[in-house]
Amino acid sequence: MRSALIALSLPLIIALAGCGQQRAQGDPDGVPVAFTVRVDPAFVADYHRGGASTYVGFHHHHHHHSRYRSDPWHHGWHDPWDSWYGGSGYVGSEPTTLVLLGGDGPTQAQVFRKRIAFGDNDFVIPIRAGRSVTLSFQADGGIEGWETLGTVSIGDQPGQVVAVAMTADGVTLTATPPPSPPATPAAP
């Protein structure tokens, strides 16, 4: 009974051990900043090919198991002419995960860590006004590498747009400032 309880609770314990503090997805007191991120596959062409491929072999032998076709020791009977086959091949590495990091320095993610994909990615992250955020790009899995994209300063009004383009020509980072607040009319 005790071993059954341990066996049943072990997966739960392992699952909970992996639970930690949730990653930051912006500053709680931040202004919304829109991000437009484009990642071309050509951008990561020079990155390291990660994750080792594994060579796997297998074989199969066809058996007939029957209580009517067995010897006294209950070994399954089979026809010696039954075929067997085998094979082998490479199993590729895991898929590539792309991540945009925002933090206080290169490869840091105190502000946010956002999974992105090849192509266009649009999202909004709240970031504290006046904060300087260093953006970094990380690829992990089938392709591995990282680089610092640049630093942006966050304005004090909503509406700022940060556009990042990662292409074969390199990185383009532009931060459009938030619109100016409307002027208040002078009193007559």
CSV table of C-alpha atoms in Angstrom, one decimal:
chain,number,residue,atom,x,y,z
A,1,MET,CA,0.0,0.0,0.0
A,2,ARG,CA,2.8,2.4,1.0
A,3,SER,CA,4.7,1.7,-2.2
A,4,ALA,CA,1.6,2.2,-4.3
A,5,LEU,CA,1.0,5.6,-2.7
A,6,ILE,CA,4.6,6.6,-3.3
A,7,ALA,CA,4.4,5.5,-7.0
A,8,LEU,CA,1.2,7.5,-7.5
A,9,SER,CA,2.4,10.6,-5.8
A,10,LEU,CA,5.9,10.7,-7.5
A,11,PRO,CA,4.7,12.2,-10.8
A,12,LEU,CA,2.9,15.0,-8.8
A,13,ILE,CA,6.0,15.7,-6.8
A,14,ILE,CA,8.1,15.9,-9.9
A,15,ALA,CA,5.6,18.2,-11.7
A,16,LEU,CA,5.5,20.5,-8.7
A,17,ALA,CA,9.3,20.6,-8.4
A,18,GLY,CA,9.4,22.2,-11.8
A,19,CYS,CA,7.0,25.0,-10.8
A,20,GLY,CA,8.9,28.1,-9.9
A,21,GLN,CA,8.4,31.8,-10.0
A,22,GLN,CA,6.5,32.9,-13.1
A,23,ARG,CA,8.6,34.8,-15.6
A,24,ALA,CA,8.0,38.5,-15.8
A,25,GLN,CA,5.9,39.7,-18.7
A,26,GLY,CA,6.4,43.4,-18.2
A,27,ASP,CA,6.3,45.9,-15.3
A,28,PRO,CA,3.0,45.9,-13.3
A,29,ASP,CA,3.1,49.8,-13.3
A,30,GLY,CA,4.2,50.1,-16.9
A,31,VAL,CA,2.7,51.8,-19.9
A,32,PRO,CA,1.8,49.5,-22.9
A,33,VAL,CA,4.5,49.3,-25.5
A,34,ALA,CA,3.7,47.6,-28.8
A,35,PHE,CA,6.4,45.4,-30.3
A,36,THR,CA,6.5,44.4,-34.0
A,37,VAL,CA,9.2,41.7,-34.5
A,38,ARG,CA,10.1,40.1,-37.9
A,39,VAL,CA,12.5,37.1,-38.0
A,40,ASP,CA,13.7,35.9,-41.3
A,41,PRO,CA,15.1,32.3,-41.4
A,42,ALA,CA,18.2,33.8,-43.2
A,43,PHE,CA,19.0,35.7,-40.1
A,44,VAL,CA,19.9,32.5,-38.2
A,45,ALA,CA,21.8,30.9,-41.1
A,46,ASP,CA,25.2,31.4,-39.5
A,47,TYR,CA,24.0,30.2,-36.1
A,48,HIS,CA,25.3,26.9,-34.6
A,49,ARG,CA,23.4,23.8,-35.6
A,50,GLY,CA,22.4,22.5,-32.1
A,51,GLY,CA,21.1,19.3,-30.7
A,52,ALA,CA,22.8,16.2,-31.7
A,53,SER,CA,21.2,13.8,-34.2
A,54,THR,CA,21.0,10.3,-32.9
A,55,TYR,CA,21.6,7.1,-34.8
A,56,VAL,CA,19.0,4.5,-33.9
A,57,GLY,CA,18.8,0.8,-34.9
A,58,PHE,CA,15.8,-1.5,-34.5
A,59,HIS,CA,14.7,-5.0,-35.5
A,60,HIS,CA,11.6,-7.1,-35.4
A,61,HIS,CA,11.1,-10.8,-35.5
A,62,HIS,CA,7.6,-12.1,-36.1
A,63,HIS,CA,6.4,-14.6,-33.4
A,64,HIS,CA,3.3,-16.7,-33.2
A,65,HIS,CA,2.2,-17.2,-29.6
A,66,SER,CA,-0.4,-19.8,-29.0
A,67,ARG,CA,-1.2,-22.3,-26.2
A,68,TYR,CA,-1.6,-24.9,-29.0
A,69,ARG,CA,1.7,-24.2,-30.6
A,70,SER,CA,4.3,-24.2,-27.8
A,71,ASP,CA,6.6,-26.7,-26.2
A,72,PRO,CA,6.3,-27.9,-22.6
A,73,TRP,CA,8.3,-25.0,-21.3
A,74,HIS,CA,5.8,-22.5,-22.9
A,75,HIS,CA,8.2,-21.1,-25.4
A,76,GLY,CA,6.2,-19.6,-28.3
A,77,TRP,CA,6.2,-21.6,-31.5
A,78,HIS,CA,7.2,-19.9,-34.7
A,79,ASP,CA,7.8,-21.0,-38.2
A,80,PRO,CA,11.6,-20.8,-39.0
A,81,TRP,CA,10.6,-19.3,-42.3
A,82,ASP,CA,8.9,-16.3,-40.7
A,83,SER,CA,10.6,-13.2,-41.8
A,84,TRP,CA,12.4,-10.7,-39.6
A,85,TYR,CA,13.4,-7.2,-40.6
A,86,GLY,CA,15.5,-4.4,-39.3
A,87,GLY,CA,16.5,-0.9,-40.0
A,88,SER,CA,18.4,2.1,-38.7
A,89,GLY,CA,18.5,5.8,-39.3
A,90,TYR,CA,19.1,9.2,-37.9
A,91,VAL,CA,16.6,10.9,-35.6
A,92,GLY,CA,16.9,14.7,-36.0
A,93,SER,CA,17.4,17.3,-33.3
A,94,GLU,CA,14.5,19.0,-31.5
A,95,PRO,CA,12.7,22.0,-33.1
A,96,THR,CA,14.1,25.5,-32.7
A,97,THR,CA,12.7,27.8,-30.1
A,98,LEU,CA,13.0,31.6,-30.7
A,99,VAL,CA,12.8,34.0,-27.8
A,100,LEU,CA,13.0,37.8,-27.5
A,101,LEU,CA,14.4,38.9,-24.2
A,102,GLY,CA,14.0,42.3,-22.6
A,103,GLY,CA,16.1,43.2,-19.5
A,104,ASP,CA,18.7,45.4,-17.9
A,105,GLY,CA,21.5,44.0,-19.9
A,106,PRO,CA,22.4,41.6,-22.7
A,107,THR,CA,20.7,38.2,-22.5
A,108,GLN,CA,18.8,39.3,-19.4
A,109,ALA,CA,15.0,38.9,-19.0
A,110,GLN,CA,14.0,40.9,-15.9
A,111,VAL,CA,11.3,42.7,-18.0
A,112,PHE,CA,10.1,40.0,-20.3
A,113,ARG,CA,10.8,36.8,-22.1
A,114,LYS,CA,8.6,36.3,-25.2
A,115,ARG,CA,8.5,33.3,-27.4
A,116,ILE,CA,8.3,34.3,-31.1
A,117,ALA,CA,8.3,32.5,-34.4
A,118,PHE,CA,9.8,33.0,-37.9
A,119,GLY,CA,7.9,35.7,-39.7
A,120,ASP,CA,5.9,38.6,-38.1
A,121,ASN,CA,5.2,38.8,-34.4
A,122,ASP,CA,3.1,41.5,-32.8
A,123,PHE,CA,2.5,41.8,-29.0
A,124,VAL,CA,2.2,44.4,-26.3
A,125,ILE,CA,4.2,44.5,-23.0
A,126,PRO,CA,3.7,47.0,-20.2
A,127,ILE,CA,7.1,48.6,-19.3
A,128,ARG,CA,7.7,51.3,-16.7
A,129,ALA,CA,8.1,54.8,-18.1
A,130,GLY,CA,11.7,56.0,-18.4
A,131,ARG,CA,13.2,52.5,-18.2
A,132,SER,CA,16.0,51.5,-20.6
A,133,VAL,CA,15.4,48.0,-21.9
A,134,THR,CA,18.1,45.9,-23.7
A,135,LEU,CA,16.7,43.6,-26.2
A,136,SER,CA,18.3,40.2,-27.0
A,137,PHE,CA,17.4,37.4,-29.3
A,138,GLN,CA,18.0,33.7,-28.4
A,139,ALA,CA,17.6,30.6,-30.6
A,140,ASP,CA,17.7,27.2,-28.9
A,141,GLY,CA,17.2,23.6,-30.2
A,142,GLY,CA,17.9,22.7,-33.8
A,143,ILE,CA,19.6,26.1,-34.2
A,144,GLU,CA,21.4,27.7,-31.3
A,145,GLY,CA,22.8,31.2,-30.7
A,146,TRP,CA,22.0,34.6,-29.3
A,147,GLU,CA,22.8,38.2,-29.9
A,148,THR,CA,22.1,41.6,-28.4
A,149,LEU,CA,19.8,43.7,-30.6
A,150,GLY,CA,20.0,47.1,-28.9
A,151,THR,CA,18.6,49.2,-26.2
A,152,VAL,CA,15.4,51.3,-26.2
A,153,SER,CA,14.2,53.9,-23.8
A,154,ILE,CA,10.5,53.8,-22.8
A,155,GLY,CA,8.4,57.0,-23.0
A,156,ASP,CA,5.9,58.1,-20.4
A,157,GLN,CA,2.8,57.8,-22.6
A,158,PRO,CA,1.0,54.8,-24.1
A,159,GLY,CA,1.5,54.4,-27.9
A,160,GLN,CA,5.2,53.7,-28.2
A,161,VAL,CA,6.0,51.2,-30.9
A,162,VAL,CA,9.3,49.2,-31.0
A,163,ALA,CA,10.0,47.6,-34.4
A,164,VAL,CA,12.7,44.9,-34.7
A,165,ALA,CA,13.6,43.4,-38.1
A,166,MET,CA,16.1,40.5,-38.1
A,167,THR,CA,17.0,39.7,-41.8
A,168,ALA,CA,19.9,38.4,-43.8
A,169,ASP,CA,21.2,42.1,-43.9
A,170,GLY,CA,21.3,42.3,-40.1
A,171,VAL,CA,19.2,43.9,-37.3
A,172,THR,CA,17.1,47.0,-37.6
A,173,LEU,CA,15.8,48.4,-34.3
A,174,THR,CA,13.6,51.5,-34.3
A,175,ALA,CA,11.6,52.9,-31.4
A,176,THR,CA,8.8,55.3,-32.3
A,177,PRO,CA,8.1,57.6,-29.4
A,178,PRO,CA,4.7,57.8,-28.0
A,179,PRO,CA,2.5,60.6,-29.4
A,180,SER,CA,2.6,63.9,-27.6
A,181,PRO,CA,-0.2,64.6,-25.2
A,182,PRO,CA,-2.8,67.1,-26.6
A,183,ALA,CA,-2.1,70.7,-25.8
A,184,THR,CA,-4.5,72.2,-23.3
A,185,PRO,CA,-6.2,75.4,-24.6
A,186,ALA,CA,-5.3,78.6,-22.9
A,187,ALA,CA,-7.9,80.1,-20.6
A,188,PRO,CA,-9.7,83.2,-22.1
